[in-house]
Amino acid sequence: MPRPAPQRVTRVVLTRELIVHTAVELVERSGHDALSMRAVGEELGVSAMAMYRHVASRDELVAGIAEYVMETLDVPEEEAGDWREGARSLMRSFRATAREYPRSLALALECRTGIPVALKAIERALSLCARAGLDEATSVHVMRSLMAYALGTQLREAGMGRLLARQEEDPADTVRSLEPARFPHVVALPDELVDHGSDADFEFGLELFLSSVELMGGR
């Protein structure tokens, strides 16, 4: 009786791109605290040592994640006209990246490596602030606040979505069951409160920001 052929083993061909892509998937699924060379190696079925040829350390891996995510950010070109429209375009682009990679983007913003595409987005934001009439120091504050708003909005929406998905009962019914004497306004808005976020919410907040910028800059 002939012996059966040994089972073929498909070896993973490691590349920096594959390692970084796997790291991004891990961060989005489990958060940045789960990120380590060993954890990414386990995802790929290889040892951490096998990856050091392509990615030398966790810090380099984080830099790779930052580069990976920031390259998805579509920074609108500088155009003449109303600075508000430019700001809306930039913020919507930032939101699109935050929606796709919320946890990785949060990690990327902590990365202090010089990434040209990130600097391009910062330059664009500062240029818009200058056109709005803001001084240099205020422009930096506004730029950081707008980025925090776009990312924070997406993280809140994603987190609330996961929370509501784990509820066994209808979250709106849970709100309705609260004591009206203690929470009259909450009980009156069950459906609105359990809606974990929408583009309409984002646009509303964005217009509030732009209105404030307009008042500060006088333009």
PDB file of N, CA and C in Angstrom, residues 123-207:
ATOM      1  N   GLU A 123      -0.399  71.118   7.035  1.00  0.00           N
ATOM      2  CA  GLU A 123      -0.149  72.350   6.277  1.00  0.00           C
ATOM      3  C   GLU A 123      -1.439  72.887   5.675  1.00  0.00           C
ATOM      4  N   ARG A 124      -2.264  71.988   5.147  1.00  0.00           N
ATOM      5  CA  ARG A 124      -3.533  72.406   4.546  1.00  0.00           C
ATOM      6  C   ARG A 124      -4.440  73.028   5.600  1.00  0.00           C
ATOM      7  N   ALA A 125      -4.520  72.399   6.769  1.00  0.00           N
ATOM      8  CA  ALA A 125      -5.378  72.907   7.840  1.00  0.00           C
ATOM      9  C   ALA A 125      -4.902  74.268   8.322  1.00  0.00           C
ATOM     10  N   LEU A 126      -3.596  74.433   8.480  1.00  0.00           N
ATOM     11  CA  LEU A 126      -3.055  75.710   8.943  1.00  0.00           C
ATOM     12  C   LEU A 126      -3.268  76.810   7.898  1.00  0.00           C
ATOM     13  N   SER A 127      -3.170  76.443   6.633  1.00  0.00           N
ATOM     14  CA  SER A 127      -3.413  77.404   5.570  1.00  0.00           C
ATOM     15  C   SER A 127      -4.860  77.895   5.607  1.00  0.00           C
ATOM     16  N   LEU A 128      -5.789  76.986   5.826  1.00  0.00           N
ATOM     17  CA  LEU A 128      -7.203  77.355   5.908  1.00  0.00           C
ATOM     18  C   LEU A 128      -7.458  78.267   7.106  1.00  0.00           C
ATOM     19  N   CYS A 129      -6.783  77.966   8.224  1.00  0.00           N
ATOM     20  CA  CYS A 129      -6.935  78.811   9.409  1.00  0.00           C
ATOM     21  C   CYS A 129      -6.416  80.222   9.148  1.00  0.00           C
ATOM     22  N   ALA A 130      -5.296  80.312   8.433  1.00  0.00           N
ATOM     23  CA  ALA A 130      -4.741  81.627   8.103  1.00  0.00           C
ATOM     24  C   ALA A 130      -5.713  82.406   7.221  1.00  0.00           C
ATOM     25  N   ARG A 131      -6.321  81.715   6.267  1.00  0.00           N
ATOM     26  CA  ARG A 131      -7.288  82.377   5.391  1.00  0.00           C
ATOM     27  C   ARG A 131      -8.534  82.815   6.160  1.00  0.00           C
ATOM     28  N   ALA A 132      -8.810  82.139   7.277  1.00  0.00           N
ATOM     29  CA  ALA A 132      -9.948  82.519   8.115  1.00  0.00           C
ATOM     30  C   ALA A 132      -9.623  83.704   9.011  1.00  0.00           C
ATOM     31  N   GLY A 133      -8.354  84.122   9.024  1.00  0.00           N
ATOM     32  CA  GLY A 133      -7.965  85.290   9.806  1.00  0.00           C
ATOM     33  C   GLY A 133      -7.421  84.986  11.178  1.00  0.00           C
ATOM     34  N   LEU A 134      -7.042  83.724  11.435  1.00  0.00           N
ATOM     35  CA  LEU A 134      -6.532  83.355  12.749  1.00  0.00           C
ATOM     36  C   LEU A 134      -5.032  83.604  12.831  1.00  0.00           C
ATOM     37  N   ASP A 135      -4.560  83.922  14.037  1.00  0.00           N
ATOM     38  CA  ASP A 135      -3.121  84.060  14.220  1.00  0.00           C
ATOM     39  C   ASP A 135      -2.490  82.668  14.313  1.00  0.00           C
ATOM     40  N   GLU A 136      -1.176  82.626  14.369  1.00  0.00           N
ATOM     41  CA  GLU A 136      -0.467  81.348  14.288  1.00  0.00           C
ATOM     42  C   GLU A 136      -0.802  80.411  15.444  1.00  0.00           C
ATOM     43  N   ALA A 137      -0.757  80.949  16.671  1.00  0.00           N
ATOM     44  CA  ALA A 137      -1.017  80.105  17.839  1.00  0.00           C
ATOM     45  C   ALA A 137      -2.447  79.562  17.824  1.00  0.00           C
ATOM     46  N   THR A 138      -3.408  80.417  17.493  1.00  0.00           N
ATOM     47  CA  THR A 138      -4.807  79.992  17.445  1.00  0.00           C
ATOM     48  C   THR A 138      -5.020  78.970  16.345  1.00  0.00           C
ATOM     49  N   SER A 139      -4.315  79.129  15.229  1.00  0.00           N
ATOM     50  CA  SER A 139      -4.440  78.179  14.118  1.00  0.00           C
ATOM     51  C   SER A 139      -4.061  76.767  14.551  1.00  0.00           C
ATOM     52  N   VAL A 140      -3.000  76.661  15.340  1.00  0.00           N
ATOM     53  CA  VAL A 140      -2.569  75.338  15.816  1.00  0.00           C
ATOM     54  C   VAL A 140      -3.636  74.741  16.731  1.00  0.00           C
ATOM     55  N   HIS A 141      -4.189  75.548  17.626  1.00  0.00           N
ATOM     56  CA  HIS A 141      -5.237  75.062  18.528  1.00  0.00           C
ATOM     57  C   HIS A 141      -6.456  74.590  17.736  1.00  0.00           C
ATOM     58  N   VAL A 142      -6.850  75.360  16.750  1.00  0.00           N
ATOM     59  CA  VAL A 142      -8.022  75.004  15.945  1.00  0.00           C
ATOM     60  C   VAL A 142      -7.766  73.734  15.152  1.00  0.00           C
ATOM     61  N   MET A 143      -6.592  73.630  14.538  1.00  0.00           N
ATOM     62  CA  MET A 143      -6.244  72.444  13.761  1.00  0.00           C
ATOM     63  C   MET A 143      -6.315  71.189  14.619  1.00  0.00           C
ATOM     64  N   ARG A 144      -5.756  71.241  15.816  1.00  0.00           N
ATOM     65  CA  ARG A 144      -5.773  70.084  16.710  1.00  0.00           C
ATOM     66  C   ARG A 144      -7.186  69.769  17.186  1.00  0.00           C
ATOM     67  N   SER A 145      -7.960  70.798  17.460  1.00  0.00           N
ATOM     68  CA  SER A 145      -9.333  70.591  17.931  1.00  0.00           C
ATOM     69  C   SER A 145     -10.201  69.932  16.862  1.00  0.00           C
ATOM     70  N   LEU A 146     -10.027  70.366  15.624  1.00  0.00           N
ATOM     71  CA  LEU A 146     -10.819  69.788  14.533  1.00  0.00           C
ATOM     72  C   LEU A 146     -10.455  68.331  14.292  1.00  0.00           C
ATOM     73  N   MET A 147      -9.168  68.003  14.345  1.00  0.00           N
ATOM     74  CA  MET A 147      -8.750  66.612  14.185  1.00  0.00           C
ATOM     75  C   MET A 147      -9.284  65.756  15.330  1.00  0.00           C
ATOM     76  N   ALA A 148      -9.210  66.293  16.543  1.00  0.00           N
ATOM     77  CA  ALA A 148      -9.726  65.561  17.700  1.00  0.00           C
ATOM     78  C   ALA A 148     -11.232  65.344  17.566  1.00  0.00           C
ATOM     79  N   TYR A 149     -11.931  66.337  17.044  1.00  0.00           N
ATOM     80  CA  TYR A 149     -13.375  66.202  16.857  1.00  0.00           C
ATOM     81  C   TYR A 149     -13.696  65.098  15.850  1.00  0.00           C
ATOM     82  N   ALA A 150     -13.007  65.105  14.710  1.00  0.00           N
ATOM     83  CA  ALA A 150     -13.281  64.102  13.681  1.00  0.00           C
ATOM     84  C   ALA A 150     -12.987  62.694  14.180  1.00  0.00           C
ATOM     85  N   LEU A 151     -11.845  62.519  14.833  1.00  0.00           N
ATOM     86  CA  LEU A 151     -11.485  61.193  15.336  1.00  0.00           C
ATOM     87  C   LEU A 151     -12.360  60.800  16.518  1.00  0.00           C
ATOM     88  N   GLY A 152     -12.589  61.724  17.442  1.00  0.00           N
ATOM     89  CA  GLY A 152     -13.397  61.417  18.619  1.00  0.00           C
ATOM     90  C   GLY A 152     -14.818  61.055  18.261  1.00  0.00           C
ATOM     91  N   THR A 153     -15.375  61.743  17.267  1.00  0.00           N
ATOM     92  CA  THR A 153     -16.726  61.422  16.819  1.00  0.00           C
ATOM     93  C   THR A 153     -16.812  59.995  16.318  1.00  0.00           C
ATOM     94  N   GLN A 154     -15.815  59.588  15.512  1.00  0.00           N
ATOM     95  CA  GLN A 154     -15.849  58.239  14.952  1.00  0.00           C
ATOM     96  C   GLN A 154     -15.623  57.183  16.025  1.00  0.00           C
ATOM     97  N   LEU A 155     -14.717  57.440  16.952  1.00  0.00           N
ATOM     98  CA  LEU A 155     -14.482  56.485  18.036  1.00  0.00           C
ATOM     99  C   LEU A 155     -15.726  56.324  18.902  1.00  0.00           C
ATOM    100  N   ARG A 156     -16.421  57.442  19.158  1.00  0.00           N
ATOM    101  CA  ARG A 156     -17.649  57.363  19.943  1.00  0.00           C
ATOM    102  C   ARG A 156     -18.716  56.557  19.211  1.00  0.00           C
ATOM    103  N   GLU A 157     -18.868  56.823  17.923  1.00  0.00           N
ATOM    104  CA  GLU A 157     -19.869  56.101  17.145  1.00  0.00           C
ATOM    105  C   GLU A 157     -19.560  54.605  17.111  1.00  0.00           C
ATOM    106  N   ALA A 158     -18.289  54.265  16.869  1.00  0.00           N
ATOM    107  CA  ALA A 158     -17.905  52.854  16.802  1.00  0.00           C
ATOM    108  C   ALA A 158     -18.088  52.171  18.157  1.00  0.00           C
ATOM    109  N   GLY A 159     -17.675  52.846  19.227  1.00  0.00           N
ATOM    110  CA  GLY A 159     -17.820  52.266  20.561  1.00  0.00           C
ATOM    111  C   GLY A 159     -19.269  52.093  20.962  1.00  0.00           C
ATOM    112  N   MET A 160     -20.092  53.095  20.663  1.00  0.00           N
ATOM    113  CA  MET A 160     -21.507  52.991  20.991  1.00  0.00           C
ATOM    114  C   MET A 160     -22.182  51.896  20.171  1.00  0.00           C
ATOM    115  N   GLY A 161     -21.758  51.758  18.918  1.00  0.00           N
ATOM    116  CA  GLY A 161     -22.315  50.700  18.087  1.00  0.00           C
ATOM    117  C   GLY A 161     -22.022  49.324  18.649  1.00  0.00           C
ATOM    118  N   ARG A 162     -20.787  49.120  19.119  1.00  0.00           N
ATOM    119  CA  ARG A 162     -20.430  47.825  19.723  1.00  0.00           C
ATOM    120  C   ARG A 162     -21.206  47.591  21.012  1.00  0.00           C
ATOM    121  N   LEU A 163     -21.381  48.648  21.812  1.00  0.00           N
ATOM    122  CA  LEU A 163     -22.104  48.530  23.067  1.00  0.00           C
ATOM    123  C   LEU A 163     -23.566  48.147  22.826  1.00  0.00           C
ATOM    124  N   LEU A 164     -24.205  48.832  21.890  1.00  0.00           N
ATOM    125  CA  LEU A 164     -25.612  48.559  21.616  1.00  0.00           C
ATOM    126  C   LEU A 164     -25.812  47.175  21.026  1.00  0.00           C
ATOM    127  N   ALA A 165     -24.819  46.712  20.249  1.00  0.00           N
ATOM    128  CA  ALA A 165     -24.934  45.388  19.639  1.00  0.00           C
ATOM    129  C   ALA A 165     -24.908  44.275  20.684  1.00  0.00           C
ATOM    130  N   ARG A 166     -24.324  44.555  21.845  1.00  0.00           N
ATOM    131  CA  ARG A 166     -24.254  43.544  22.905  1.00  0.00           C
ATOM    132  C   ARG A 166     -25.501  43.522  23.785  1.00  0.00           C
ATOM    133  N   GLN A 167     -26.373  44.486  23.615  1.00  0.00           N
ATOM    134  CA  GLN A 167     -27.580  44.547  24.445  1.00  0.00           C
ATOM    135  C   GLN A 167     -28.587  43.489  24.011  1.00  0.00           C
ATOM    136  N   GLU A 168     -29.089  42.714  24.966  1.00  0.00           N
ATOM    137  CA  GLU A 168     -30.068  41.682  24.644  1.00  0.00           C
ATOM    138  C   GLU A 168     -31.444  42.290  24.386  1.00  0.00           C
ATOM    139  N   GLU A 169     -31.763  43.357  25.089  1.00  0.00           N
ATOM    140  CA  GLU A 169     -33.055  44.006  24.900  1.00  0.00           C
ATOM    141  C   GLU A 169     -32.893  45.239  24.011  1.00  0.00           C
ATOM    142  N   ASP A 170     -34.000  45.720  23.501  1.00  0.00           N
ATOM    143  CA  ASP A 170     -33.995  46.928  22.693  1.00  0.00           C
ATOM    144  C   ASP A 170     -33.514  48.090  23.569  1.00  0.00           C
ATOM    145  N   PRO A 171     -32.372  48.727  23.214  1.00  0.00           N
ATOM    146  CA  PRO A 171     -31.859  49.824  24.039  1.00  0.00           C
ATOM    147  C   PRO A 171     -32.869  50.955  24.229  1.00  0.00           C
ATOM    148  N   ALA A 172     -33.691  51.208  23.215  1.00  0.00           N
ATOM    149  CA  ALA A 172     -34.696  52.264  23.344  1.00  0.00           C
ATOM    150  C   ALA A 172     -35.721  51.914  24.412  1.00  0.00           C
ATOM    151  N   ASP A 173     -36.089  50.622  24.490  1.00  0.00           N
ATOM    152  CA  ASP A 173     -37.026  50.200  25.530  1.00  0.00           C
ATOM    153  C   ASP A 173     -36.407  50.351  26.914  1.00  0.00           C
ATOM    154  N   THR A 174     -35.106  50.109  27.013  1.00  0.00           N
ATOM    155  CA  THR A 174     -34.413  50.297  28.294  1.00  0.00           C
ATOM    156  C   THR A 174     -34.487  51.754  28.731  1.00  0.00           C
ATOM    157  N   VAL A 175     -34.309  52.659  27.776  1.00  0.00           N
ATOM    158  CA  VAL A 175     -34.404  54.086  28.085  1.00  0.00           C
ATOM    159  C   VAL A 175     -35.817  54.445  28.522  1.00  0.00           C
ATOM    160  N   ARG A 176     -36.799  53.891  27.837  1.00  0.00           N
ATOM    161  CA  ARG A 176     -38.202  54.198  28.172  1.00  0.00           C
ATOM    162  C   ARG A 176     -38.581  53.696  29.565  1.00  0.00           C
ATOM    163  N   SER A 177     -37.889  52.671  30.044  1.00  0.00           N
ATOM    164  CA  SER A 177     -38.231  52.088  31.342  1.00  0.00           C
ATOM    165  C   SER A 177     -37.651  52.865  32.523  1.00  0.00           C
ATOM    166  N   LEU A 178     -36.846  53.877  32.231  1.00  0.00           N
ATOM    167  CA  LEU A 178     -36.264  54.670  33.306  1.00  0.00           C
ATOM    168  C   LEU A 178     -37.346  55.497  34.003  1.00  0.00           C
ATOM    169  N   GLU A 179     -37.020  55.937  35.200  1.00  0.00           N
ATOM    170  CA  GLU A 179     -37.967  56.706  35.996  1.00  0.00           C
ATOM    171  C   GLU A 179     -38.088  58.132  35.440  1.00  0.00           C
ATOM    172  N   PRO A 180     -39.249  58.500  34.906  1.00  0.00           N
ATOM    173  CA  PRO A 180     -39.408  59.822  34.288  1.00  0.00           C
ATOM    174  C   PRO A 180     -39.135  60.980  35.227  1.00  0.00           C
ATOM    175  N   ALA A 181     -39.410  60.798  36.516  1.00  0.00           N
ATOM    176  CA  ALA A 181     -39.189  61.891  37.456  1.00  0.00           C
ATOM    177  C   ALA A 181     -37.704  62.231  37.583  1.00  0.00           C
ATOM    178  N   ARG A 182     -36.853  61.231  37.438  1.00  0.00           N
ATOM    179  CA  ARG A 182     -35.412  61.456  37.570  1.00  0.00           C
ATOM    180  C   ARG A 182     -34.768  61.849  36.240  1.00  0.00           C
ATOM    181  N   PHE A 183     -35.266  61.286  35.135  1.00  0.00           N
ATOM    182  CA  PHE A 183     -34.655  61.512  33.826  1.00  0.00           C
ATOM    183  C   PHE A 183     -35.707  61.943  32.801  1.00  0.00           C
ATOM    184  N   PRO A 184     -36.385  63.047  33.037  1.00  0.00           N
ATOM    185  CA  PRO A 184     -37.485  63.429  32.141  1.00  0.00           C
ATOM    186  C   PRO A 184     -37.056  63.667  30.702  1.00  0.00           C
ATOM    187  N   HIS A 185     -35.914  64.284  30.502  1.00  0.00           N
ATOM    188  CA  HIS A 185     -35.459  64.579  29.142  1.00  0.00           C
ATOM    189  C   HIS A 185     -34.932  63.327  28.443  1.00  0.00           C
ATOM    190  N   VAL A 186     -34.264  62.470  29.202  1.00  0.00           N
ATOM    191  CA  VAL A 186     -33.748  61.220  28.629  1.00  0.00           C
ATOM    192  C   VAL A 186     -34.892  60.330  28.175  1.00  0.00           C
ATOM    193  N   VAL A 187     -35.884  60.155  29.033  1.00  0.00           N
ATOM    194  CA  VAL A 187     -37.016  59.288  28.724  1.00  0.00           C
ATOM    195  C   VAL A 187     -37.806  59.817  27.534  1.00  0.00           C
ATOM    196  N   ALA A 188     -37.789  61.115  27.334  1.00  0.00           N
ATOM    197  CA  ALA A 188     -38.551  61.707  26.235  1.00  0.00           C
ATOM    198  C   ALA A 188     -37.881  61.498  24.874  1.00  0.00           C
ATOM    199  N   LEU A 189     -36.608  61.064  24.863  1.00  0.00           N
ATOM    200  CA  LEU A 189     -35.882  60.940  23.592  1.00  0.00           C
ATOM    201  C   LEU A 189     -35.201  59.577  23.445  1.00  0.00           C
ATOM    202  N   PRO A 190     -35.916  58.472  23.616  1.00  0.00           N
ATOM    203  CA  PRO A 190     -35.273  57.159  23.575  1.00  0.00           C
ATOM    204  C   PRO A 190     -34.669  56.809  22.220  1.00  0.00           C
ATOM    205  N   ASP A 191     -35.408  57.024  21.154  1.00  0.00           N
ATOM    206  CA  ASP A 191     -34.919  56.645  19.828  1.00  0.00           C
ATOM    207  C   ASP A 191     -33.745  57.508  19.400  1.00  0.00           C
ATOM    208  N   GLU A 192     -33.817  58.802  19.716  1.00  0.00           N
ATOM    209  CA  GLU A 192     -32.737  59.707  19.344  1.00  0.00           C
ATOM    210  C   GLU A 192     -31.442  59.378  20.092  1.00  0.00           C
ATOM    211  N   LEU A 193     -31.567  59.014  21.368  1.00  0.00           N
ATOM    212  CA  LEU A 193     -30.382  58.774  22.181  1.00  0.00           C
ATOM    213  C   LEU A 193     -29.682  57.469  21.840  1.00  0.00           C
ATOM    214  N   VAL A 194     -30.410  56.460  21.404  1.00  0.00           N
ATOM    215  CA  VAL A 194     -29.769  55.182  21.084  1.00  0.00           C
ATOM    216  C   VAL A 194     -29.255  55.143  19.649  1.00  0.00           C
ATOM    217  N   ASP A 195     -29.542  56.177  18.874  1.00  0.00           N
ATOM    218  CA  ASP A 195     -28.931  56.304  17.549  1.00  0.00           C
ATOM    219  C   ASP A 195     -27.475  56.674  17.773  1.00  0.00           C
ATOM    220  N   HIS A 196     -26.557  55.741  17.478  1.00  0.00           N
ATOM    221  CA  HIS A 196     -25.183  55.924  17.909  1.00  0.00           C
ATOM    222  C   HIS A 196     -24.365  56.854  17.021  1.00  0.00           C
ATOM    223  N   GLY A 197     -24.956  57.491  16.060  1.00  0.00           N
ATOM    224  CA  GLY A 197     -24.219  58.490  15.297  1.00  0.00           C
ATOM    225  C   GLY A 197     -24.557  58.454  13.825  1.00  0.00           C
ATOM    226  N   SER A 198     -24.352  59.571  13.171  1.00  0.00           N
ATOM    227  CA  SER A 198     -24.642  59.651  11.750  1.00  0.00           C
ATOM    228  C   SER A 198     -23.842  60.783  11.145  1.00  0.00           C
ATOM    229  N   ASP A 199     -23.840  60.828   9.831  1.00  0.00           N
ATOM    230  CA  ASP A 199     -23.173  61.932   9.152  1.00  0.00           C
ATOM    231  C   ASP A 199     -23.834  63.262   9.499  1.00  0.00           C
ATOM    232  N   ALA A 200     -25.148  63.229   9.736  1.00  0.00           N
ATOM    233  CA  ALA A 200     -25.854  64.462  10.098  1.00  0.00           C
ATOM    234  C   ALA A 200     -25.311  65.026  11.407  1.00  0.00           C
ATOM    235  N   ASP A 201     -25.034  64.149  12.387  1.00  0.00           N
ATOM    236  CA  ASP A 201     -24.441  64.596  13.648  1.00  0.00           C
ATOM    237  C   ASP A 201     -23.077  65.236  13.408  1.00  0.00           C
ATOM    238  N   PHE A 202     -22.272  64.570  12.577  1.00  0.00           N
ATOM    239  CA  PHE A 202     -20.935  65.084  12.295  1.00  0.00           C
ATOM    240  C   PHE A 202     -21.010  66.449  11.624  1.00  0.00           C
ATOM    241  N   GLU A 203     -21.875  66.569  10.638  1.00  0.00           N
ATOM    242  CA  GLU A 203     -21.994  67.836   9.912  1.00  0.00           C
ATOM    243  C   GLU A 203     -22.495  68.946  10.836  1.00  0.00           C
ATOM    244  N   PHE A 204     -23.396  68.616  11.746  1.00  0.00           N
ATOM    245  CA  PHE A 204     -23.899  69.606  12.697  1.00  0.00           C
ATOM    246  C   PHE A 204     -22.756  70.139  13.553  1.00  0.00           C
ATOM    247  N   GLY A 205     -21.964  69.221  14.106  1.00  0.00           N
ATOM    248  CA  GLY A 205     -20.837  69.639  14.935  1.00  0.00           C
ATOM    249  C   GLY A 205     -19.794  70.401  14.147  1.00  0.00           C
ATOM    250  N   LEU A 206     -19.561  69.994  12.915  1.00  0.00           N
ATOM    251  CA  LEU A 206     -18.588  70.681  12.075  1.00  0.00           C
ATOM    252  C   LEU A 206     -19.000  72.130  11.835  1.00  0.00           C
ATOM    253  N   GLU A 207     -20.279  72.344  11.576  1.00  0.00           N
ATOM    254  CA  GLU A 207     -20.744  73.710  11.357  1.00  0.00           C
ATOM    255  C   GLU A 207     -20.617  74.556  12.628  1.00  0.00           C
TER     256      GLU A 207
END
